[in-house]
Coordinates of C-alpha atoms in Angstrom, one line a residue:
Chain A
M1 CA -20.4 2.9 22.5
K2 CA -21.4 -0.7 22.9
L3 CA -22.6 -2.4 19.7
D4 CA -25.1 -5.1 20.7
R5 CA -26.1 -8.1 18.6
E6 CA -29.1 -6.6 17.0
Q7 CA -27.0 -3.6 15.8
V8 CA -24.2 -5.9 14.5
L9 CA -26.9 -7.8 12.4
H10 CA -28.4 -4.6 11.2
I11 CA -25.0 -3.4 9.9
A12 CA -24.2 -6.8 8.4
E13 CA -27.6 -6.5 6.4
L14 CA -26.6 -3.0 5.2
A15 CA -23.3 -4.5 4.1
K16 CA -25.0 -7.5 2.5
L17 CA -22.8 -9.8 4.6
S18 CA -24.2 -12.9 6.3
L19 CA -22.4 -13.5 9.6
T20 CA -22.0 -16.8 11.6
E21 CA -23.0 -16.8 15.3
E22 CA -19.3 -16.7 16.2
E23 CA -18.6 -13.7 13.9
T24 CA -21.6 -11.8 15.3
E25 CA -20.3 -12.2 18.8
L26 CA -16.7 -11.4 17.8
F27 CA -17.5 -8.3 15.9
S28 CA -19.8 -7.0 18.7
E29 CA -16.9 -7.2 21.0
Q30 CA -14.1 -6.0 18.6
L31 CA -16.1 -3.2 17.0
S32 CA -17.2 -1.9 20.4
E33 CA -13.6 -1.8 21.5
V34 CA -12.5 0.1 18.4
L35 CA -15.5 2.6 18.6
A36 CA -14.6 3.3 22.2
Y37 CA -11.2 4.2 21.1
F38 CA -12.6 6.5 18.4
E39 CA -14.4 8.6 21.2
Q40 CA -11.1 10.4 21.5
L41 CA -12.0 12.4 18.4
Q42 CA -14.8 14.0 20.3
E43 CA -12.2 15.8 22.4
L44 CA -11.4 18.1 19.5
D45 CA -13.5 21.2 18.8
T46 CA -14.1 21.0 15.1
D47 CA -17.1 23.4 14.8
D48 CA -15.3 25.7 12.5
I49 CA -13.2 23.2 10.7
P50 CA -14.2 22.3 7.1
P51 CA -14.1 18.5 6.3
T52 CA -11.4 17.1 4.0
A53 CA -12.6 14.5 1.6
Q54 CA -9.4 14.5 -0.5
A55 CA -6.1 15.9 0.7
I56 CA -5.0 17.0 -2.8
Y57 CA -8.1 18.5 -4.2
Q58 CA -9.0 18.5 -7.9
R59 CA -12.0 20.4 -9.0
N60 CA -14.4 19.3 -11.8
V61 CA -12.1 17.1 -13.9
M62 CA -13.8 17.1 -17.4
R63 CA -13.0 15.3 -20.6
P64 CA -14.6 15.6 -24.1
D65 CA -17.8 13.3 -24.3
T66 CA -16.6 11.2 -27.2
T67 CA -16.5 7.5 -27.9
A68 CA -13.3 5.6 -27.5
P69 CA -12.2 1.9 -27.8
C70 CA -13.5 -0.1 -24.8
L71 CA -13.9 -3.7 -23.8
T72 CA -15.7 -6.1 -26.2
P73 CA -18.7 -7.9 -24.8
D74 CA -16.6 -11.1 -24.6
E75 CA -13.9 -9.3 -22.6
A76 CA -16.5 -7.7 -20.3
L77 CA -18.1 -11.0 -19.6
A78 CA -14.8 -13.0 -19.4
N79 CA -15.0 -13.2 -15.7
A80 CA -18.7 -13.6 -15.3
P81 CA -19.7 -16.5 -13.0
Q82 CA -22.8 -17.1 -15.1
R83 CA -23.4 -15.7 -18.5
K84 CA -26.3 -15.9 -20.9
G85 CA -25.6 -14.6 -24.4
D86 CA -24.2 -11.1 -24.0
Y87 CA -25.5 -10.7 -20.5
F88 CA -24.6 -11.4 -16.9
Q89 CA -27.0 -14.0 -15.6
V90 CA -28.3 -13.4 -12.1
K91 CA -30.6 -15.3 -9.7
P92 CA -34.3 -14.1 -9.4
I93 CA -34.7 -10.6 -8.1
L94 CA -38.5 -10.8 -7.6
D95 CA -40.6 -13.8 -6.5
Chain B
M1 CA 28.3 -10.1 -5.9
E2 CA 25.5 -12.4 -7.1
L3 CA 23.3 -11.2 -10.0
Y4 CA 20.2 -11.4 -7.7
D5 CA 21.7 -8.8 -5.3
L6 CA 22.0 -6.1 -7.9
T7 CA 20.1 -2.9 -7.8
I8 CA 18.3 -1.6 -10.9
H9 CA 21.0 0.9 -11.7
Q10 CA 23.8 -1.7 -11.3
A11 CA 22.0 -4.3 -13.4
H12 CA 21.3 -1.6 -16.0
E13 CA 25.0 -0.8 -16.3
L14 CA 25.8 -4.4 -16.9
L15 CA 23.0 -4.8 -19.4
A16 CA 24.0 -1.6 -21.2
R17 CA 27.6 -2.8 -21.4
R18 CA 26.3 -6.2 -22.7
E19 CA 28.1 -7.9 -19.9
I20 CA 24.9 -9.8 -19.0
S21 CA 21.6 -10.3 -20.9
S22 CA 18.2 -9.8 -19.4
V23 CA 17.5 -13.5 -19.9
E24 CA 20.6 -14.4 -17.8
L25 CA 19.6 -11.9 -15.1
T26 CA 16.0 -13.2 -15.2
Q27 CA 17.1 -16.8 -15.0
A28 CA 19.4 -16.0 -12.0
L29 CA 16.4 -14.5 -10.2
L30 CA 14.1 -17.5 -11.1
D31 CA 16.9 -19.8 -9.6
R32 CA 17.0 -17.6 -6.5
I33 CA 13.2 -17.9 -6.2
A34 CA 13.5 -21.6 -6.5
A35 CA 16.1 -21.7 -3.8
V36 CA 14.5 -19.4 -1.1
D37 CA 10.9 -18.7 -1.8
E38 CA 9.9 -22.0 -0.1
K39 CA 11.1 -20.2 3.1
V40 CA 10.1 -16.6 2.3
K41 CA 6.9 -17.2 0.5
A42 CA 7.0 -13.7 -1.0
Y43 CA 5.2 -14.7 -4.3
L44 CA 1.6 -15.7 -4.8
C45 CA 2.5 -16.7 -8.4
V46 CA 5.8 -16.7 -10.4
L47 CA 5.6 -16.2 -14.1
E48 CA 8.5 -18.3 -15.2
E49 CA 7.8 -18.6 -18.9
A50 CA 6.4 -15.2 -19.3
A51 CA 9.3 -13.6 -17.5
L52 CA 11.9 -15.3 -19.7
A53 CA 9.8 -14.2 -22.8
D54 CA 9.7 -10.7 -21.5
A55 CA 13.5 -10.8 -21.0
A56 CA 14.1 -12.1 -24.4
A57 CA 12.0 -9.3 -25.9
A58 CA 14.0 -6.8 -23.8
D59 CA 17.3 -8.2 -25.1
R60 CA 16.0 -7.8 -28.7
R61 CA 15.0 -4.3 -28.0
R62 CA 18.4 -3.5 -26.6
A63 CA 20.1 -5.1 -29.5
E64 CA 18.1 -2.8 -31.7
G65 CA 19.6 0.1 -30.0
E66 CA 16.9 0.9 -27.4
D67 CA 17.7 1.9 -23.9
H68 CA 15.9 2.7 -20.7
P69 CA 16.9 2.3 -17.1
L70 CA 14.2 -0.5 -16.7
L71 CA 14.8 -2.3 -20.0
G72 CA 15.2 -5.9 -19.1
I73 CA 15.0 -5.4 -15.3
P74 CA 13.1 -8.1 -13.4
L75 CA 10.5 -6.6 -11.1
A76 CA 7.9 -8.1 -8.7
V77 CA 4.4 -6.6 -8.5
K78 CA 2.1 -6.6 -5.5
D79 CA -1.0 -8.6 -6.3
V80 CA -3.4 -5.6 -6.0
L81 CA -2.5 -4.2 -9.5
T82 CA -4.3 -5.6 -12.4
T83 CA -2.3 -7.6 -14.9
R84 CA -4.0 -8.6 -18.2
G85 CA -4.6 -12.3 -18.4
I86 CA -2.6 -13.0 -15.2
E87 CA -4.3 -13.8 -11.9
T88 CA -4.8 -10.8 -9.8
T89 CA -6.1 -12.0 -6.4
C90 CA -5.6 -9.2 -3.9
G91 CA -4.6 -12.0 -1.4
S92 CA -8.4 -12.9 -1.3
R93 CA -10.5 -16.0 -2.1
M94 CA -12.9 -13.4 -3.6
L95 CA -10.5 -13.0 -6.6
E96 CA -8.7 -16.4 -6.4
N97 CA -9.1 -17.1 -10.2
F98 CA -9.7 -13.6 -11.5
K99 CA -7.8 -12.8 -14.7
P100 CA -8.2 -9.1 -15.5
T101 CA -8.9 -8.0 -19.0
F102 CA -6.6 -4.9 -18.7
D103 CA -3.2 -3.9 -17.3
A104 CA -3.1 -1.2 -14.7
T105 CA -1.6 2.1 -16.0
A106 CA 1.5 1.6 -13.8
I107 CA 2.0 -1.9 -15.3
I108 CA 1.6 -0.5 -18.9
K109 CA 4.3 2.1 -18.2
L110 CA 6.6 -0.5 -16.7
R111 CA 6.0 -2.9 -19.6
D112 CA 6.5 -0.1 -22.1
A113 CA 9.9 0.7 -20.5
G114 CA 10.8 -3.0 -21.0
A115 CA 10.6 -4.2 -17.3
V116 CA 10.3 -8.0 -16.9
L117 CA 7.4 -9.1 -14.7
M118 CA 8.6 -11.9 -12.4
G119 CA 5.3 -12.5 -10.7
K120 CA 2.7 -11.2 -8.2
T121 CA 3.6 -10.8 -4.5
N122 CA 1.7 -11.6 -1.4
T123 CA -0.4 -9.0 0.3
D124 CA -2.8 -8.8 3.3
E125 CA -6.3 -9.3 1.8
F126 CA -7.3 -6.2 -0.2
A127 CA -4.2 -4.5 1.3
M128 CA -5.8 -4.4 4.7
G129 CA -3.2 -5.3 7.3
S130 CA 0.3 -4.7 8.5
T131 CA 1.9 -8.2 8.4
T132 CA 0.5 -10.3 5.3
E133 CA -1.1 -12.5 8.0
N134 CA -4.4 -11.4 6.5
S135 CA -3.6 -13.0 3.1
A136 CA -6.1 -15.7 2.4
F137 CA -3.4 -17.9 1.0
F138 CA -0.4 -17.8 3.4
T139 CA 1.8 -15.6 5.4
T140 CA 5.1 -14.2 4.0
H141 CA 8.2 -14.5 6.2
N142 CA 10.8 -11.8 7.0
P143 CA 14.0 -12.7 5.2
W144 CA 16.0 -11.5 8.2
D145 CA 14.3 -13.8 10.6
L146 CA 11.8 -16.3 9.1
S147 CA 9.9 -16.6 12.3
R148 CA 8.9 -12.9 12.0
V149 CA 6.4 -10.9 9.8
P150 CA 7.8 -8.9 6.8
G151 CA 5.3 -6.1 7.6
G152 CA 2.4 -5.3 5.2
S153 CA 0.4 -5.0 3.3
S154 CA 3.1 -4.9 0.6
G155 CA 5.0 -7.6 2.6
G156 CA 5.5 -9.8 -0.4
S157 CA 7.1 -7.1 -2.4
A158 CA 9.4 -6.0 0.5
A159 CA 10.5 -9.6 1.3
A160 CA 11.1 -10.4 -2.4
T161 CA 13.2 -7.3 -2.7
A162 CA 15.3 -8.0 0.5
A163 CA 15.6 -11.7 -0.4
G164 CA 16.9 -11.0 -3.9
E165 CA 13.8 -12.6 -5.4
C166 CA 13.5 -9.6 -7.7
I167 CA 15.6 -6.6 -8.5
A168 CA 12.9 -4.3 -7.1
A169 CA 9.2 -4.3 -6.7
I170 CA 6.0 -2.3 -6.9
G171 CA 3.7 -1.9 -4.0
S172 CA 0.8 0.3 -2.8
D173 CA 0.5 2.4 0.3
T174 CA -2.9 3.4 1.9
G175 CA -1.6 4.0 5.5
G176 CA 2.0 2.8 5.4
S177 CA 1.7 -0.4 3.3
I178 CA 5.0 0.4 1.4
R179 CA 7.1 2.2 4.1
Q180 CA 6.2 -0.1 7.0
P181 CA 7.3 -3.5 5.3
A182 CA 10.3 -1.7 3.8
S183 CA 11.3 -0.8 7.3
F184 CA 10.8 -4.3 8.6
C185 CA 12.7 -5.8 5.7
G186 CA 15.6 -3.3 5.4
V187 CA 14.8 -1.9 2.0
A188 CA 13.8 1.5 0.6
G189 CA 10.2 2.2 0.1
L190 CA 8.6 5.2 -1.6
K191 CA 5.1 6.4 -1.2
P192 CA 4.5 9.1 -3.8
T193 CA 2.1 12.1 -3.4
Y194 CA -1.6 11.3 -3.8
G195 CA -2.2 11.6 -7.6
R196 CA 1.5 11.4 -8.7
V197 CA 1.0 7.8 -10.0
S198 CA -2.3 6.7 -11.6
R199 CA -4.4 4.5 -9.6
H200 CA -6.2 3.0 -12.7
G201 CA -5.9 -0.7 -12.2
L202 CA -5.0 -0.5 -8.5
V203 CA -7.8 -2.5 -6.9
A204 CA -9.5 0.2 -4.7
F205 CA -9.1 0.0 -0.9
A206 CA -9.6 3.6 0.3
S207 CA -9.7 5.8 -2.8
S208 CA -8.7 9.1 -1.1
L209 CA -5.6 7.4 0.5
D210 CA -4.4 4.8 -1.9
Q211 CA -1.2 5.4 -3.9
V212 CA 1.0 3.1 -6.0
G213 CA 4.7 3.2 -5.2
A214 CA 8.1 1.5 -5.3
L215 CA 10.3 -0.7 -3.1
G216 CA 14.0 -1.0 -4.0
K217 CA 17.3 -1.9 -2.5
D218 CA 18.3 1.8 -2.5
V219 CA 16.9 5.2 -3.0
T220 CA 18.1 5.5 -6.6
D221 CA 16.0 2.4 -7.6
C222 CA 12.9 4.0 -6.0
A223 CA 13.6 7.2 -8.0
L224 CA 13.9 5.2 -11.3
L225 CA 10.6 3.4 -10.7
L226 CA 8.8 6.5 -9.8
Q227 CA 10.2 8.2 -12.8
T228 CA 8.7 5.5 -15.0
M229 CA 5.2 5.2 -13.3
A230 CA 4.5 8.9 -12.5
G231 CA 2.3 11.2 -14.6
H232 CA -1.2 12.2 -15.5
D233 CA -3.6 9.5 -16.7
P234 CA -7.0 10.2 -18.3
M235 CA -8.2 6.9 -16.7
D236 CA -7.6 8.4 -13.2
S237 CA -9.3 11.8 -12.8
T238 CA -7.4 12.3 -9.4
S239 CA -4.0 11.9 -11.1
A240 CA -2.0 15.2 -11.1
E241 CA -1.8 17.2 -14.4
L242 CA 1.6 18.3 -13.5
P243 CA 4.9 17.7 -15.4
V244 CA 7.1 14.9 -14.0
P245 CA 10.5 16.3 -12.9
D246 CA 13.7 14.3 -13.5
Y247 CA 14.0 12.7 -10.1
R248 CA 17.7 11.7 -10.3
E249 CA 18.8 15.2 -11.4
G250 CA 20.0 16.9 -8.4
M251 CA 19.4 13.9 -6.1
D252 CA 23.1 13.9 -5.3
R253 CA 23.2 17.6 -4.2
S254 CA 24.5 18.2 -0.7
V255 CA 22.0 18.6 2.1
A256 CA 24.0 21.4 3.7
G257 CA 21.7 24.2 4.7
I258 CA 18.5 22.1 4.2
K259 CA 16.0 22.3 7.1
L260 CA 14.8 19.0 8.4
G261 CA 12.0 19.0 10.9
V262 CA 12.0 16.5 13.8
P263 CA 8.4 16.0 14.8
R264 CA 8.6 15.4 18.5
E265 CA 5.3 13.5 18.7
Y266 CA 6.8 10.8 16.5
F267 CA 9.3 9.8 19.1
R268 CA 6.7 8.2 21.3
E269 CA 6.7 6.9 24.8
G270 CA 7.0 3.1 24.7
M271 CA 8.7 2.9 21.3
Q272 CA 11.6 0.4 21.1
P273 CA 14.6 2.2 22.5
E274 CA 16.9 0.9 19.7
V275 CA 14.6 2.4 17.1
E276 CA 14.7 5.8 18.7
Q277 CA 18.5 5.6 19.1
A278 CA 19.0 4.6 15.5
V279 CA 16.9 7.6 14.2
R280 CA 18.6 10.0 16.6
Q281 CA 21.9 8.8 15.3
A282 CA 20.7 9.3 11.7
L283 CA 19.8 12.9 12.7
D284 CA 23.4 13.4 13.9
V285 CA 24.5 12.2 10.5
Y286 CA 22.3 14.8 8.9
E287 CA 23.7 17.5 11.1
S288 CA 27.2 16.5 10.3
L289 CA 26.3 16.8 6.6
G290 CA 25.3 20.4 7.3
A291 CA 21.5 20.1 7.5
E292 CA 19.8 22.2 10.1
L293 CA 17.5 20.3 12.5
V294 CA 14.3 22.0 13.6
D295 CA 12.1 20.8 16.5
I296 CA 8.6 20.5 15.2
S297 CA 5.3 19.9 16.9
M298 CA 2.5 18.0 15.2
P299 CA -0.2 18.3 17.9
H300 CA -2.8 16.1 16.2
T301 CA -0.5 13.0 15.7
D302 CA -2.4 11.1 18.4
Y303 CA -5.6 11.5 16.5
C304 CA -4.3 9.9 13.2
L305 CA -5.2 6.3 14.2
S306 CA -8.8 7.1 15.0
T307 CA -9.2 9.3 11.9
Y308 CA -7.7 6.7 9.6
Y309 CA -9.7 3.8 11.0
V310 CA -12.9 5.7 10.4
L311 CA -12.1 7.0 7.0
A312 CA -10.4 4.0 5.4
P313 CA -12.9 1.4 6.4
A314 CA -15.7 3.8 5.3
E315 CA -14.2 4.1 1.9
A316 CA -13.4 0.4 1.8
S317 CA -17.0 -0.5 2.6
A318 CA -18.2 1.4 -0.4
N319 CA -15.4 0.2 -2.7
L320 CA -15.9 -3.5 -1.7
A321 CA -19.6 -3.3 -2.5
R322 CA -18.6 -4.2 -6.0
F323 CA -17.9 -7.8 -5.0
D324 CA -21.3 -9.1 -5.6
G325 CA -20.8 -12.5 -7.2
I326 CA -22.2 -11.4 -10.5
R327 CA -19.7 -9.7 -12.7
Y328 CA -16.4 -11.3 -11.6
G329 CA -14.8 -13.1 -8.7
Y330 CA -16.2 -15.7 -6.4
S331 CA -19.9 -16.4 -6.5
A332 CA -21.7 -18.5 -4.0
P333 CA -22.9 -21.6 -5.9
D334 CA -26.0 -22.5 -4.0
A335 CA -27.8 -19.2 -3.5
Q336 CA -31.6 -19.2 -4.2
D337 CA -32.1 -15.5 -5.1
I338 CA -30.0 -12.4 -5.7
W339 CA -30.0 -11.3 -2.0
E340 CA -28.6 -14.6 -1.0
T341 CA -26.0 -14.4 -3.8
Y342 CA -24.8 -11.1 -2.3
R343 CA -24.8 -12.2 1.4
K344 CA -23.3 -15.6 0.8
T345 CA -20.7 -14.6 -1.8
R346 CA -19.4 -11.9 0.5
A347 CA -19.6 -14.2 3.6
E348 CA -17.6 -16.9 1.9
G349 CA -15.3 -14.8 -0.3
F350 CA -14.0 -12.2 2.3
G351 CA -11.7 -13.0 5.2
P352 CA -12.1 -11.8 8.8
E353 CA -10.2 -8.5 8.6
V354 CA -11.9 -7.4 5.4
K355 CA -15.3 -8.2 7.0
R356 CA -14.4 -6.4 10.1
R357 CA -13.4 -3.2 8.2
I358 CA -16.6 -3.4 6.0
M359 CA -18.7 -3.6 9.2
L360 CA -16.7 -0.7 10.7
G361 CA -17.1 1.4 7.7
T362 CA -20.7 0.7 7.1
Y363 CA -21.5 1.6 10.6
A364 CA -19.5 4.9 10.4
L365 CA -21.5 5.8 7.2
S366 CA -24.9 4.6 8.6
T367 CA -27.8 6.9 9.4
G368 CA -27.4 8.4 12.8
Y369 CA -23.7 7.9 13.0
Y370 CA -22.4 9.7 9.9
D371 CA -21.9 13.0 11.7
A372 CA -20.3 11.5 14.9
Y373 CA -17.8 9.3 13.1
Y374 CA -17.3 10.0 9.3
L375 CA -17.8 13.8 9.2
K376 CA -16.0 14.2 12.4
A377 CA -13.0 12.2 11.1
Q378 CA -13.0 14.3 7.9
K379 CA -12.7 17.4 10.0
V380 CA -9.9 16.0 12.1
R381 CA -8.3 15.1 8.9
T382 CA -8.2 18.8 8.1
L383 CA -6.5 19.5 11.4
I384 CA -3.9 16.7 10.7
K385 CA -3.2 18.2 7.3
Q386 CA -2.8 21.7 8.8
D387 CA -0.1 20.3 11.2
F388 CA 1.9 19.4 8.0
D389 CA 1.1 22.7 6.3
R390 CA 2.6 24.5 9.3
A391 CA 5.6 22.3 9.4
Y392 CA 6.4 22.7 5.7
A393 CA 6.2 26.4 6.1
Q394 CA 9.3 26.1 8.3
V395 CA 11.2 23.1 7.0
D396 CA 12.0 21.3 3.7
A397 CA 11.2 17.8 4.9
L398 CA 10.5 15.9 8.1
V399 CA 12.5 12.9 9.5
A400 CA 11.0 10.4 11.9
P401 CA 11.0 6.7 12.6
T402 CA 8.9 4.7 10.1
V403 CA 7.6 2.2 12.7
P404 CA 8.0 2.4 16.5
L405 CA 9.4 -1.1 16.6
T406 CA 11.2 -3.8 14.6
A407 CA 9.5 -6.9 13.0
F408 CA 7.6 -9.0 15.5
R409 CA 6.8 -12.6 15.5
I410 CA 4.2 -14.1 13.2
G411 CA 1.1 -14.6 15.3
E412 CA 2.3 -12.2 18.1
K413 CA -0.2 -9.4 17.5
I414 CA -2.9 -10.9 15.4
D415 CA -5.3 -11.2 18.4
D416 CA -4.9 -7.7 19.7
L417 CA -6.7 -5.5 17.2
L418 CA -5.7 -2.1 18.6
Q419 CA -2.1 -3.2 19.2
L420 CA -1.8 -4.3 15.6
Y421 CA -3.4 -1.1 14.3
L422 CA -0.9 0.9 16.4
V423 CA 2.0 -0.5 14.4
D424 CA 1.0 2.0 11.7
I425 CA 0.8 5.0 14.0
L426 CA 3.7 6.9 12.4
T427 CA 2.8 6.2 8.7
L428 CA -1.0 6.9 8.6
S429 CA -0.7 10.7 8.7
T430 CA 1.2 10.8 5.4
N431 CA -1.8 9.3 3.5
L432 CA -4.3 11.4 5.4
A433 CA -2.4 14.6 4.4
G434 CA -1.8 13.2 0.8
I435 CA 1.9 14.0 1.0
C436 CA 5.0 11.9 0.0
G437 CA 7.5 9.9 2.0
V438 CA 10.3 7.4 1.7
S439 CA 11.5 4.9 4.3
I440 CA 15.2 3.8 4.3
P441 CA 17.1 1.5 6.6
C442 CA 19.0 3.3 9.4
G443 CA 20.2 0.6 11.8
M444 CA 19.8 -2.9 13.1
A445 CA 18.6 -4.2 16.4
N446 CA 19.0 -7.9 17.3
G447 CA 19.6 -8.8 13.6
L448 CA 16.5 -6.9 12.5
P449 CA 16.4 -3.8 10.3
I450 CA 15.2 -0.4 11.6
G451 CA 13.7 2.2 9.3
M452 CA 13.3 6.0 9.2
Q453 CA 11.1 8.0 7.0
V454 CA 11.7 11.3 5.2
L455 CA 8.4 13.0 4.6
G456 CA 7.9 15.8 2.1
N457 CA 5.1 18.1 1.1
A458 CA 2.9 17.3 -1.9
Y459 CA 4.9 16.7 -5.1
Q460 CA 8.2 17.2 -3.3
E461 CA 9.4 13.6 -4.1
A462 CA 12.7 15.1 -5.4
T463 CA 13.3 16.7 -2.0
V464 CA 12.7 13.5 0.0
L465 CA 14.8 11.4 -2.5
R466 CA 17.6 13.9 -2.2
V467 CA 17.5 13.9 1.7
A468 CA 17.2 10.1 1.8
Y469 CA 20.1 9.7 -0.8
A470 CA 22.4 11.9 1.2
Y471 CA 22.0 9.6 4.2
E472 CA 22.5 6.6 2.1
Q473 CA 25.7 7.9 0.7
A474 CA 27.0 8.6 4.2
T475 CA 26.1 5.2 5.6
D476 CA 26.0 1.5 4.5
W477 CA 22.8 0.2 6.1
H478 CA 21.4 -0.2 2.5
L479 CA 24.2 -2.5 1.5
R480 CA 23.3 -5.3 4.1
R481 CA 21.5 -8.3 2.9
P482 CA 19.6 -10.9 5.0
P483 CA 21.5 -14.2 5.9
L484 CA 19.3 -16.5 3.9

C-alpha cells in the first residue's frame, strides 16, 4: 500500500494538521513502509473472530445522575489561551 | 549506604525508627539530583521547595503518630500524570506551560499516603516512544552508560530510580513504557492489569491500553506503590470494582510447585545472545527453587507489532484531537480563523513522532480503510488474547525477556522506524491482552542491565510479584547500582 502525496494531505486535513513540504514527503515514505508491514495481518483468517475493543470488558458502568462539586468557571478557564468573561474566545468560525 | 540508594521499605524503617527525618531524606535526594541530573537529565522539573514542604508535613504527621509505608518517601512522577498547579507537559511543546487544575487519582492517593513529590520526569512526547528521544525538551541518558538511551517512554522515571534521584517512581505503560526502561536501567517496573489503577488524570494516549504503574529498586517497592494506587475510582469507569488484595502478604511464599510458562516465540532469532543466556539462567534459578517450567507456544506473537501500531495510533488520533488551541495548551498566535487555529496549533505544538502516529491512526480509521486496518487489528487482538487465555489455563505465570537487547546508543535507531518499533516486540502483547507484568533485572552484558518479565493473568499481580520476589531473593542483580 503506497500512500501518495494527495492521500497524505487528505489524511492531514482529516487530522487538522498542516504539514510542511518535507513532512508530506517523509510521511508518504514512512507511512507506506509501516502500512506495507501491516499487510501481514491479512495472512490471518479472522472471519469468525469477534473484535476486541477492550481486553478487560466492563459493561454499562452507571452512576446516579446527581450533581457534585466541579471546577469553578475560573478554574475551567485557567489555561484558556484567550478568554472573554466566562467564555473561551475563539477565532471566527463563519465568514 | 547513601540515603539516596535506599528502597522505600528500607527508608520507611529508618523513618519509623526516627533515625532519619523525611526532610533529611528529601534533602539528600535534592543534593543527589544537583550532583548527577546534569548528566542523567531525568527530570523535566524538580520541585525543591514543595518537596521540602511535603517532607516537613510528613514528619509532622509521623510525629502525631501516623504511619504508612509511603509517609515521607520521596517519589518522582512521569510528566504524563496531572499535578494540580504544577506543570504537566507530557514532554510536549503543546503543554509546555500547562498547569492542571486537578491531581490525577493516583497522585491524590500517593499524597494522601504522605509521599513527597520530588518532581516530574522526562518522557517521550505523549508517551509515544521507546527512548525519551521523542521528548520535545531533551533526551534522558542511561545512568549505566550516559551515551545510551534509558528506554521509554517512562525513561525519566527509570533513570531517576536507577541513579538514586528518587527513592522510587511512577510511570505509565501503554506498550511496554514501564517494563522496557526498567529493563534498560536495571530497576523493577510493574505494569498492573488494565483497570487496576485509575487512569483519571493520566493524559490519554491509547485509552484501551494505558495503565499507571510503578518503578522501584526492587519488587517490594513496586508492591508498595501498587498497594497505594490500586482500586476503583468513580472518575474512571474502566477501573475495576474489585477489592485490592494485600500484595505483600504471601509475596515471600516459596515458588516450589508453581508452574511457569516459557513462551518459545519470545526467544527470538536475532535477539542479543547475552539476553537469551541471562533469561535461560534465570529459568534455571526458578527450577532450582522448585518451580516447574512449561514450554508454551504463543502463535500470534509475530502479529503483536502490527496490531499494536494500528490500534494505539488509532486511539491516539482520537484522544489527541482535544489539543485544539482553544481550551488549554499551546495556541498558534497568528491564526486568522478557527480552522487555521486547529491546523497551525497542531502543526507547531506536536513533534514528529506524535504527528506520525496521528496520521497513521487517522488513516486506519478513515472511510474505506477502517475494516482493513482497525477492525482487522481488533480481531487479531482477540487471537492474541486467546494465546494468553490458553497459556494461563496451563500455567500460573509466564517468564520471558523484557526486551530482545540491552540499551542502545542515543541516535542509533531514531532514523529506522520499524527497527525502533521492534524494540517493544516482547512487551506490546501484555497491553493488548490487558494483563499484568513486572520486569526485573536478571543479568548484565558489557556493563548494561538485562531484564526479564514475569507476566500474569488479569488481576494476578500478587502472583507475578511473588514469582519476581523469589528470583530477587535468590540473586543480587537488584542490588547493583550504576557507577555515576
